[in-house]
Tab-separated table of N, CA and C and ligand atoms in Angstrom:
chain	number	residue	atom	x	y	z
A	1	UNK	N	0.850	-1.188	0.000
A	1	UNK	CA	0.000	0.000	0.000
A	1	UNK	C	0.889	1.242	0.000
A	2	UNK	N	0.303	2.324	-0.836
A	2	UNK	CA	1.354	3.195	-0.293
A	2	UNK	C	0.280	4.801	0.046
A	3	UNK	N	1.220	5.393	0.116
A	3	UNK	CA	0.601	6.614	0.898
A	3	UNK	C	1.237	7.988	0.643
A	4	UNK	N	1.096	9.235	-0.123
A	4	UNK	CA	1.704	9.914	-0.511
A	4	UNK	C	0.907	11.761	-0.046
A	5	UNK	N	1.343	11.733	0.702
A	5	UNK	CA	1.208	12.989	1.207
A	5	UNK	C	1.723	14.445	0.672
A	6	UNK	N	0.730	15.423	-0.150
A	6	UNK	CA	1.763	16.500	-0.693
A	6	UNK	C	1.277	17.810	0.284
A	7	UNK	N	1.345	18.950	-0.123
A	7	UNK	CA	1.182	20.498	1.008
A	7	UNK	C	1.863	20.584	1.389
A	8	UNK	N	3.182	19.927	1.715
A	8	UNK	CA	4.823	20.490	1.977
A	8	UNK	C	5.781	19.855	1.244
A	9	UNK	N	6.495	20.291	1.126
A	9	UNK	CA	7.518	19.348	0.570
A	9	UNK	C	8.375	18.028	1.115
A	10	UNK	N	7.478	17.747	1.631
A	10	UNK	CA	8.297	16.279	2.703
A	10	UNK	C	6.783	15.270	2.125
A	11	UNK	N	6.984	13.932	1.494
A	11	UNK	CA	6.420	13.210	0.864
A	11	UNK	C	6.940	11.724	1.881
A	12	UNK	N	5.883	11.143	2.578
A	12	UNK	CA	5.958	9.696	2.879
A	12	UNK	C	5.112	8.434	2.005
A	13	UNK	N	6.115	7.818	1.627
A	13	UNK	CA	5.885	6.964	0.935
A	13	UNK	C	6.614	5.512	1.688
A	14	UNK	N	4.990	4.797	2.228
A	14	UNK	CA	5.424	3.443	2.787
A	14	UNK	C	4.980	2.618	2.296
A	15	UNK	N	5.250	1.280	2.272
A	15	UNK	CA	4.982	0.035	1.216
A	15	UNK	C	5.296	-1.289	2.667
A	16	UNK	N	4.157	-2.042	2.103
A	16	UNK	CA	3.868	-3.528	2.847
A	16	UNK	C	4.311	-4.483	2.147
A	17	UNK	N	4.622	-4.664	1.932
A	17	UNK	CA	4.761	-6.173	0.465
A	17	UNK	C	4.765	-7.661	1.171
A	18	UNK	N	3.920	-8.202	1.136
A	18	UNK	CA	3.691	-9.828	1.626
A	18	UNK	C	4.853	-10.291	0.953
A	19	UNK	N	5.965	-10.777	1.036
A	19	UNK	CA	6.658	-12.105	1.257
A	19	UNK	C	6.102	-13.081	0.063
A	20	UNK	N	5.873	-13.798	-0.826
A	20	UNK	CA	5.495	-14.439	-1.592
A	20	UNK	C	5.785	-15.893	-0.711
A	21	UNK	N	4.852	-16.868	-0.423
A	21	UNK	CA	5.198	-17.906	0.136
A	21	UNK	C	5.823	-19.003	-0.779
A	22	UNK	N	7.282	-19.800	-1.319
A	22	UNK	CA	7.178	-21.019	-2.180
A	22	UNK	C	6.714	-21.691	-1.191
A	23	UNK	N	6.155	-22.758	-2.684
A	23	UNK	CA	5.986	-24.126	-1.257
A	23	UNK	C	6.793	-25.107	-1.045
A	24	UNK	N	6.820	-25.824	0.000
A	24	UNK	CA	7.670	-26.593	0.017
A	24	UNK	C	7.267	-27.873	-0.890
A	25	UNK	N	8.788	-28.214	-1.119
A	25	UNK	CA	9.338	-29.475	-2.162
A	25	UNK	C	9.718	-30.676	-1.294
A	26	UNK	N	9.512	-31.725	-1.731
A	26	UNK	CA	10.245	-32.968	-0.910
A	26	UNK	C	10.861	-33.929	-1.959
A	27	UNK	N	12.159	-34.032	-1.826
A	27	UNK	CA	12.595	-35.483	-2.623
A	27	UNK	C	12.136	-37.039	-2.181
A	28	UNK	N	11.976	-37.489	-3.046
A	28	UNK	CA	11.185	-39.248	-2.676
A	28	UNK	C	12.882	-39.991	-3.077
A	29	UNK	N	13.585	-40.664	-1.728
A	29	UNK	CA	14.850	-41.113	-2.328
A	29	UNK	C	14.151	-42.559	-1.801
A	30	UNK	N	14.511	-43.644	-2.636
A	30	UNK	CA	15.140	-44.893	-1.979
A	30	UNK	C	16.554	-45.165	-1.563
A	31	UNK	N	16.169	-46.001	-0.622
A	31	UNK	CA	17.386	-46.644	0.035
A	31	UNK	C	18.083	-48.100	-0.513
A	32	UNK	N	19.168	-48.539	-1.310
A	32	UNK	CA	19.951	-49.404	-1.382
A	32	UNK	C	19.222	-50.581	-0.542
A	33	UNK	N	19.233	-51.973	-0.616
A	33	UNK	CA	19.411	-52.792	-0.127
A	33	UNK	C	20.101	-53.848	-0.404
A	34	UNK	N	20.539	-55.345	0.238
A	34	UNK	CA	21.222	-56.588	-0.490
A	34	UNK	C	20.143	-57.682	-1.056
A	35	UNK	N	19.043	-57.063	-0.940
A	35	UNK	CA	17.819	-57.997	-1.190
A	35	UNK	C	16.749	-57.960	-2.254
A	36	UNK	N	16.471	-56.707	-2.363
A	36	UNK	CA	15.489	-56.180	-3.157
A	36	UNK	C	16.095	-56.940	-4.613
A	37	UNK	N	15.504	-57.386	-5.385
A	37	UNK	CA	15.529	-57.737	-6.611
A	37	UNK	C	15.402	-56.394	-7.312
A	38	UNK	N	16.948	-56.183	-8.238
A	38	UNK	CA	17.210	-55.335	-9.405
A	38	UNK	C	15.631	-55.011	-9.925
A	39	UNK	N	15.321	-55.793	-10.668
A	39	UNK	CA	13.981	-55.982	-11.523
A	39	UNK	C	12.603	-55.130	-10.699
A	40	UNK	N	12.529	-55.945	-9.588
A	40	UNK	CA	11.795	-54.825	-8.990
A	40	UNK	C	11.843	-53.481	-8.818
A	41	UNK	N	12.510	-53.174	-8.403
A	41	UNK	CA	13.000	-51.621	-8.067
A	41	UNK	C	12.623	-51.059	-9.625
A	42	UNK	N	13.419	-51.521	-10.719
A	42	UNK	CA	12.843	-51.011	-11.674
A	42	UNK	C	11.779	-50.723	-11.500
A	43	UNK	N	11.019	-51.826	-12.256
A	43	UNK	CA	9.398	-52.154	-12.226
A	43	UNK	C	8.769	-50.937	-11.374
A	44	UNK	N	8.977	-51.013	-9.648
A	44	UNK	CA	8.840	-50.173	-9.131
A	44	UNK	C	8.816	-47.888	-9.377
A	45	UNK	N	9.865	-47.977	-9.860
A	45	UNK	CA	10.539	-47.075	-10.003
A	45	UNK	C	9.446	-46.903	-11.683
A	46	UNK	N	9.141	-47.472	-12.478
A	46	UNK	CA	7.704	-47.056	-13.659
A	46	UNK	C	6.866	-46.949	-12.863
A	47	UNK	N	6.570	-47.609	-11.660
A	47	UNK	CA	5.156	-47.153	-12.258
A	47	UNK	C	5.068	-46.123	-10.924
A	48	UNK	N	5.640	-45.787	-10.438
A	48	UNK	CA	5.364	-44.918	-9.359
A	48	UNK	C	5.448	-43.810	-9.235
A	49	UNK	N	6.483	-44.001	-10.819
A	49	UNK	CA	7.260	-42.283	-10.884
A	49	UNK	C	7.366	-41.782	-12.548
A	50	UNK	N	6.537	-42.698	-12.792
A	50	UNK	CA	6.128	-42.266	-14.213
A	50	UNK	C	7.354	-42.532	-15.051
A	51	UNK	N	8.538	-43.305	-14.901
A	51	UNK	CA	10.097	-43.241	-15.575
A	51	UNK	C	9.987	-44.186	-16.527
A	52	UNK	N	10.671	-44.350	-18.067
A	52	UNK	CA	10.886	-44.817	-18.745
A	52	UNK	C	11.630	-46.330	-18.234
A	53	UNK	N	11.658	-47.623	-18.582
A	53	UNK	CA	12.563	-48.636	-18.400
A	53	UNK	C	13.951	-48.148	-18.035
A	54	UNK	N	14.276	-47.672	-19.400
A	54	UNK	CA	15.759	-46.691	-19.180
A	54	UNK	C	15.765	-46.057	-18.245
A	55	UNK	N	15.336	-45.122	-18.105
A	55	UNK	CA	15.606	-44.077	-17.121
A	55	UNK	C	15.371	-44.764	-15.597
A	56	UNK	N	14.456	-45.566	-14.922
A	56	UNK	CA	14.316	-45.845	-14.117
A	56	UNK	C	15.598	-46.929	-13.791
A	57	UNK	N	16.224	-47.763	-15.187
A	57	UNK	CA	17.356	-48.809	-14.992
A	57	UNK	C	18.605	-47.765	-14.171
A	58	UNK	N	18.660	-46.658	-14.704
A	58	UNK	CA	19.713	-45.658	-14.752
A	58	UNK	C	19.781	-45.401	-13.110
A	59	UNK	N	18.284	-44.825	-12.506
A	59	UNK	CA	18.124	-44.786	-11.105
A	59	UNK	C	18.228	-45.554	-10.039
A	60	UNK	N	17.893	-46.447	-10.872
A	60	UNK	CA	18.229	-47.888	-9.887
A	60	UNK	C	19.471	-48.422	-9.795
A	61	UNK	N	20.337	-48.006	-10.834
A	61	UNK	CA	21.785	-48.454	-10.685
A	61	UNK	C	22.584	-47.453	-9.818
A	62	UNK	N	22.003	-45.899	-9.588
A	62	UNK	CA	22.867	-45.545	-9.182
A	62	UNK	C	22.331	-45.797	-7.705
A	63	UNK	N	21.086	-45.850	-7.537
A	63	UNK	CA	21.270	-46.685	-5.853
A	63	UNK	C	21.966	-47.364	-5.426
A	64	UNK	N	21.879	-48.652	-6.347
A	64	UNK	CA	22.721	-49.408	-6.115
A	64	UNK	C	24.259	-49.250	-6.201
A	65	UNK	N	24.344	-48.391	-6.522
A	65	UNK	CA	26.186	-47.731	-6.410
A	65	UNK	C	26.404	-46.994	-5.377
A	66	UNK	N	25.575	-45.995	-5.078
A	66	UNK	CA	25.823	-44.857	-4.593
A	66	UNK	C	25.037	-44.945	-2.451
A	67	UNK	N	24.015	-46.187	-2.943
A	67	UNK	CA	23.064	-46.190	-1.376
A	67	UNK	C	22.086	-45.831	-1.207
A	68	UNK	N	21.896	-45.255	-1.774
A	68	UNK	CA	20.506	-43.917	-1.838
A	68	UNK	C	20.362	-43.383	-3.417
A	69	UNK	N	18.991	-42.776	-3.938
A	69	UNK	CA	18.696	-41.966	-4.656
A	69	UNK	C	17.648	-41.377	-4.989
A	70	UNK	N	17.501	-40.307	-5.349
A	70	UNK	CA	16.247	-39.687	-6.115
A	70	UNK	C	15.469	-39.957	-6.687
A	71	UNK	N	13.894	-40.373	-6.705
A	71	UNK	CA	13.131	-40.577	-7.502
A	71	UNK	C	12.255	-39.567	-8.516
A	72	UNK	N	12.132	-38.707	-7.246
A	72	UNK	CA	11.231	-37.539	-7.660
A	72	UNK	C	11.352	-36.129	-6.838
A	73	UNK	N	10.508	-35.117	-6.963
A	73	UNK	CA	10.224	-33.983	-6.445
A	73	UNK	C	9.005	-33.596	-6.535
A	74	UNK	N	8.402	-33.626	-5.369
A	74	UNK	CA	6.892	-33.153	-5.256
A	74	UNK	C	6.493	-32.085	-3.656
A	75	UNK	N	5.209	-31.988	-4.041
A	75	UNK	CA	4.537	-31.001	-2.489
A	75	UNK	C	4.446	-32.135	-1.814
A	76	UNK	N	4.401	-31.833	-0.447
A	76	UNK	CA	4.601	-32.541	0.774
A	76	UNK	C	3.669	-33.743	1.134
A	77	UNK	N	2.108	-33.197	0.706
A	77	UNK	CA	1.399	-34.553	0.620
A	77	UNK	C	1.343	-35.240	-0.517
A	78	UNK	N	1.810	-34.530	-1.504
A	78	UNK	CA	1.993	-36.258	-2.348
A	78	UNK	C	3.309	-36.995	-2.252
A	79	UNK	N	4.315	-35.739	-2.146
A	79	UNK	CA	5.705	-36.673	-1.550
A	79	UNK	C	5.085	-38.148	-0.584
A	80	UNK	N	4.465	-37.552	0.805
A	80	UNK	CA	4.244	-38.146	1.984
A	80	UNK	C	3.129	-39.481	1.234
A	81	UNK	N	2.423	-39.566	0.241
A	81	UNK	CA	1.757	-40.460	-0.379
A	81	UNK	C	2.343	-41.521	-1.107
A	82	UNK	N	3.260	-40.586	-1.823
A	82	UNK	CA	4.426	-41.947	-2.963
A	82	UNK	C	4.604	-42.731	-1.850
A	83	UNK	N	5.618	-41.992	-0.911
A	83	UNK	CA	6.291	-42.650	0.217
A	83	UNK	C	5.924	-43.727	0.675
A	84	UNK	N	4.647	-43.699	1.058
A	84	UNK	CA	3.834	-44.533	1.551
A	84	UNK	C	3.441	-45.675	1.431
A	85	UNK	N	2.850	-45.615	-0.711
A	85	UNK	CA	2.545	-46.298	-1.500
A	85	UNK	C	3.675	-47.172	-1.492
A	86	UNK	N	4.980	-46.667	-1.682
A	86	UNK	CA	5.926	-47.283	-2.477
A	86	UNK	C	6.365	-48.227	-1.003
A	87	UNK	N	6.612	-47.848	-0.066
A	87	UNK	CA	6.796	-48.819	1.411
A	87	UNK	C	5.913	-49.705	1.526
A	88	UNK	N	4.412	-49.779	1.043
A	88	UNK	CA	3.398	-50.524	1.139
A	88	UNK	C	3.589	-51.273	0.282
A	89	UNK	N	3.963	-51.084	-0.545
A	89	UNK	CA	3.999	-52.016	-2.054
A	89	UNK	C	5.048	-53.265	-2.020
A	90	UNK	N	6.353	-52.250	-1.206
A	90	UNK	CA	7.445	-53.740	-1.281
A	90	UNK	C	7.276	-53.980	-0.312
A	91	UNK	N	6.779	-53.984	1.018
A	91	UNK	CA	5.933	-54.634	2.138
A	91	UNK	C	5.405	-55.655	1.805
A	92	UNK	N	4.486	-55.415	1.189
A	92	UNK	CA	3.328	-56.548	0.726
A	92	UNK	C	3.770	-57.524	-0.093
A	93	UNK	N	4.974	-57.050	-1.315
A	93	UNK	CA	5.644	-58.584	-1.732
A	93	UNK	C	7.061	-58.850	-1.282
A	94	UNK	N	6.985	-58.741	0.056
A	94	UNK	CA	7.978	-59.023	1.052
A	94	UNK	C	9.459	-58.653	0.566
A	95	UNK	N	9.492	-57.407	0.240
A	95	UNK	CA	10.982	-56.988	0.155
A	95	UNK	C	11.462	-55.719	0.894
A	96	UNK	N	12.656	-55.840	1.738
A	96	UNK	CA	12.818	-54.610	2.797
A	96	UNK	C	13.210	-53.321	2.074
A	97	UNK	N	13.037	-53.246	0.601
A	97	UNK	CA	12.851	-51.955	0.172
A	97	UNK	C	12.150	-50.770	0.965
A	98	UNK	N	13.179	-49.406	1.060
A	98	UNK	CA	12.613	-48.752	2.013
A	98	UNK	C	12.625	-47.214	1.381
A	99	UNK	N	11.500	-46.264	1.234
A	99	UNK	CA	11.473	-44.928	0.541
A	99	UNK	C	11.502	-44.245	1.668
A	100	UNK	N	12.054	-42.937	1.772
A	100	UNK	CA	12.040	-42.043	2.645
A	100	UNK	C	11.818	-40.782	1.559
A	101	UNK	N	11.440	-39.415	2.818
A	101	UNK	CA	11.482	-38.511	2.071
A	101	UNK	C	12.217	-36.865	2.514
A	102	UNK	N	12.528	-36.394	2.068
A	102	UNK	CA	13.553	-35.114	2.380
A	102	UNK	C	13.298	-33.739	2.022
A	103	UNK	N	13.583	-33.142	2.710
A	103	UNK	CA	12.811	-32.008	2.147
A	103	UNK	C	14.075	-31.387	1.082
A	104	UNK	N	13.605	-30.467	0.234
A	104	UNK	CA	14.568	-29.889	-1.115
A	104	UNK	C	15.004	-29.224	-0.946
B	1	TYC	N1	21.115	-53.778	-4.215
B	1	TYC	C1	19.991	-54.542	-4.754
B	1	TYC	C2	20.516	-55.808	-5.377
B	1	TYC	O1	21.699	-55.958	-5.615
B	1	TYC	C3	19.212	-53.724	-5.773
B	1	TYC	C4	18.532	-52.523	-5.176
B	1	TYC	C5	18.603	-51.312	-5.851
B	1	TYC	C6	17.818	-52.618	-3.987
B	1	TYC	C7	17.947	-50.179	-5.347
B	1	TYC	C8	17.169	-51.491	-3.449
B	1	TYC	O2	16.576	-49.164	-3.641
B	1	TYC	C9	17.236	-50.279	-4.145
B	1	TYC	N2	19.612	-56.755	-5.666
């Protein structure tokens, strides 16, 4: 808002400006394991995160190199949803595959 006062020569001019809020981002990483079947994780890694064969082979190898990696970047409740999904999923066909999530 501003405010401009004239009849003398002394002029105040003040300004509010809200802050623009971003929102927050969360990375969806998996965690490395000695168990999880290669193939899965792929598999996994389509359909959860929308990735090409390739591209998801690529992610999955560097887990497996590196321990950890990136799947994605999303807002906090769908981060907190993949997460979820994807822990539920290799739960249920018994593999200790494990997603966490981080903020960006
Ligand atoms: N290290 C596993 C293996 O050799 C493969 C794997 C990759 C497991 C990525 C988990 O998030 C993971 N079978």
């Amino acid at each position: 808002m501003s405010n401009f006062n004239s009849g003398d020569d002394t002029q105040t001019v003040s300004k509010t400006r809200k802050k623009l809020q971003e929102p927050d981002f969360y990375k969806i990483i998996l965690l490395n394991d000695d168990f999880t079947p290669m193939e899965f994780v792929v598999d996994l890694i389509c359909k959860f995160f929308s990735k090409s064969a390739e591209d998801a082979t690529t992610i999955m190898l560097n887990i497996h190199h590196e321990g950890f990696g990136v799947c994605g970047v999303y807002p906090l409740d769908i981060a907190e949803t993949k997460m979820n999904q994807v822990n539920q999923y290799a739960r249920s066909n018994g593999h200790p595959l494990k997603c966490r999530i981080e903020r960006n």
